[in-house]
Short mmCIF file of C-alpha atoms in Angstrom, two decimals:
data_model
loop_
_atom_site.label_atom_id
_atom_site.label_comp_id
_atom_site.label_asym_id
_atom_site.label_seq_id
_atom_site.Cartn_x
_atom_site.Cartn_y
_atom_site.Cartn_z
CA UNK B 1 34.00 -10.86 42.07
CA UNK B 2 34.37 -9.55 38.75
CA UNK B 3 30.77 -8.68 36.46
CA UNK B 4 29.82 -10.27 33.05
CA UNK B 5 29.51 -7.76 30.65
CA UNK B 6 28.29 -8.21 27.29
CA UNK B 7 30.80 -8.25 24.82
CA UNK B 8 31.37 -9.65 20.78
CA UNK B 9 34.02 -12.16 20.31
CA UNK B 10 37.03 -10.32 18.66
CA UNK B 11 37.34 -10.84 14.89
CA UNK B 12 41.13 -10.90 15.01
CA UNK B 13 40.73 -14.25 17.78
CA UNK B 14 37.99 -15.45 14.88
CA UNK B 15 40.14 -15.21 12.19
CA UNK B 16 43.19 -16.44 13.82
CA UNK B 17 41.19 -19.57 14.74
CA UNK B 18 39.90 -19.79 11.44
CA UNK B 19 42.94 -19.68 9.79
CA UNK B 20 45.00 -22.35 12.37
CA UNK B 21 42.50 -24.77 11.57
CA UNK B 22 42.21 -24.53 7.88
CA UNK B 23 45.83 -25.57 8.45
CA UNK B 24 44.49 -28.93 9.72
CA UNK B 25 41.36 -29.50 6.92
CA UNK B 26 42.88 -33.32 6.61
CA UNK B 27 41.61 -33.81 10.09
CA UNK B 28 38.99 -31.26 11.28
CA UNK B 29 35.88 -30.96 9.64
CA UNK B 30 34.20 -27.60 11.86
CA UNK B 31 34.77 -25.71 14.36
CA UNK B 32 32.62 -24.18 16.99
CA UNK B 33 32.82 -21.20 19.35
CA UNK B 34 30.78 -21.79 22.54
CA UNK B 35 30.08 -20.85 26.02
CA UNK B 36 30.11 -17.21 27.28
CA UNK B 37 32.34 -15.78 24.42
CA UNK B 38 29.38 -17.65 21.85
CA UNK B 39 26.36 -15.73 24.13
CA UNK B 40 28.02 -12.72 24.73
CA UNK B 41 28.17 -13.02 28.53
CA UNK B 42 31.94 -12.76 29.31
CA UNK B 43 33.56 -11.96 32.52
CA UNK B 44 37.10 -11.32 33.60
CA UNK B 45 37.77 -15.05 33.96
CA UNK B 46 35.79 -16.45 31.26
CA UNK B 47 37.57 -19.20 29.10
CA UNK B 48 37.26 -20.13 25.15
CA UNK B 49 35.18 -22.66 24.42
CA UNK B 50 35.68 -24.27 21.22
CA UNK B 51 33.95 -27.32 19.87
CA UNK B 52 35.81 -29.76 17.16
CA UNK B 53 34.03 -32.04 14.82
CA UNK B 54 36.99 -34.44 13.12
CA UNK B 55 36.97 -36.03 10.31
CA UNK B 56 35.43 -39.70 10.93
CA UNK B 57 38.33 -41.36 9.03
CA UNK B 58 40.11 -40.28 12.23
CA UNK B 59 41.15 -43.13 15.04
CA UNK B 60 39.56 -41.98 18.57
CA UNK B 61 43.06 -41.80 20.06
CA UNK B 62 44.27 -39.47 17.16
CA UNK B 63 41.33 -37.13 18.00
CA UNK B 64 42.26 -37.04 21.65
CA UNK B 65 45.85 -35.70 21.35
CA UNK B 66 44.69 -33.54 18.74
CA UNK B 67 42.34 -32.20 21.04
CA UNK B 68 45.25 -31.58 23.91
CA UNK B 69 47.38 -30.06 21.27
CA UNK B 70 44.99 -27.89 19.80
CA UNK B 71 44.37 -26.28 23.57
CA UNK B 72 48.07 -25.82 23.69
CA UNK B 73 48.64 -24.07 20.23
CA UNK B 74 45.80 -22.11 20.95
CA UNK B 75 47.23 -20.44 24.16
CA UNK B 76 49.95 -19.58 22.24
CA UNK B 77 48.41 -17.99 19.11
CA UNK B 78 45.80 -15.83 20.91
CA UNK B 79 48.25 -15.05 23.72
CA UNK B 80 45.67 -12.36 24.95
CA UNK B 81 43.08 -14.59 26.21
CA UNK B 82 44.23 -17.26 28.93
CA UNK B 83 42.52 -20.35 29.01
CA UNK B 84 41.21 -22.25 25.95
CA UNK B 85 39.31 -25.37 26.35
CA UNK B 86 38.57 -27.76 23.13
CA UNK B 87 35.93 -30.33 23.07
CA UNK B 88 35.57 -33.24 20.68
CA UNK B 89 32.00 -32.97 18.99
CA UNK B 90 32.31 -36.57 17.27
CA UNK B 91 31.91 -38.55 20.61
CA UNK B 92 29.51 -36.00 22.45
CA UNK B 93 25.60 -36.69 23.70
CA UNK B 94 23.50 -34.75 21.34
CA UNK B 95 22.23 -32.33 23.91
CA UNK B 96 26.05 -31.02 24.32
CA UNK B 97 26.32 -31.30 20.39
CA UNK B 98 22.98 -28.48 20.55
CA UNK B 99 24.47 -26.40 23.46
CA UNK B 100 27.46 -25.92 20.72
CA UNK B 101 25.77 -25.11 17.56
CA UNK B 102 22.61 -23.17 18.75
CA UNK B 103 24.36 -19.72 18.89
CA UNK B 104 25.76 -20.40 15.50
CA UNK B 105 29.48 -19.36 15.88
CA UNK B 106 31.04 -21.48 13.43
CA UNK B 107 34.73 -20.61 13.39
CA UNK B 108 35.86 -22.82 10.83
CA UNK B 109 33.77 -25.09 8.39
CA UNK B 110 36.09 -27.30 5.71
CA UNK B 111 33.05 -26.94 3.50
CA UNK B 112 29.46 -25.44 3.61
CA UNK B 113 27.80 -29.01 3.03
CA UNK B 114 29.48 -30.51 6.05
CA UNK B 115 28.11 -27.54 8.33
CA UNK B 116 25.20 -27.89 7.38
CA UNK B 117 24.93 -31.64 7.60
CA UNK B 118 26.11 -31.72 11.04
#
């Protein structure tokens, strides 16, 4: 079994996220890290967590494959870290919503006033 170790998430991931979703700004409002890369507590087989809050204007359906597709444009871009996983934020129970944004690692926010608001 392979031990967590503490470790920051890389800025070069960070601003490659940052800058793949800014690409998207008609449709994605933030996004946030999560999970063992947001604590700190990674391990050998530790996935990306990333959280996505869409624009509301957005049908439910639309969000979906954008979700699927983000996971698989991910993999690609940060081809040094293995599994990604994305979760819609728009849909989720407020206790998941929490879980996200309590380590605040907000990769991507289309403006200031929308981070904060959420």
């Amino acid at each position: 079994m392979d031990s967590e170790e503490r470790k920051p998430f890389p800025n070069r991931w960070q601003s490659r996220i940052g800058e793949y979703f800014a690409s998207w700004a008609d449709q994605v409002v933030l996004v946030y890290l999560f999970g063992s890369w947001a604590t700190g507590r990674v391990w050998a087989q530790s996935d990306l967590d990333l959280g996505v809050l869409f624009d509301r204007a957005l049908p439910r359906r639309e969000r979906w494959e954008l979700t699927l597709r983000f996971e698989v444009d991910l993999v690609g871009l940060l081809k040094d870290k293995g599994e990604i996983d994305v979760r819609e934020l728009n849909t989720a129970p407020l206790a998941f919503r929490y879980q996200v944004i309590r380590h605040q690692q907000c990769l991507y926010a289309r403006s200031e006033a929308e981070r904060v608001a959420f």
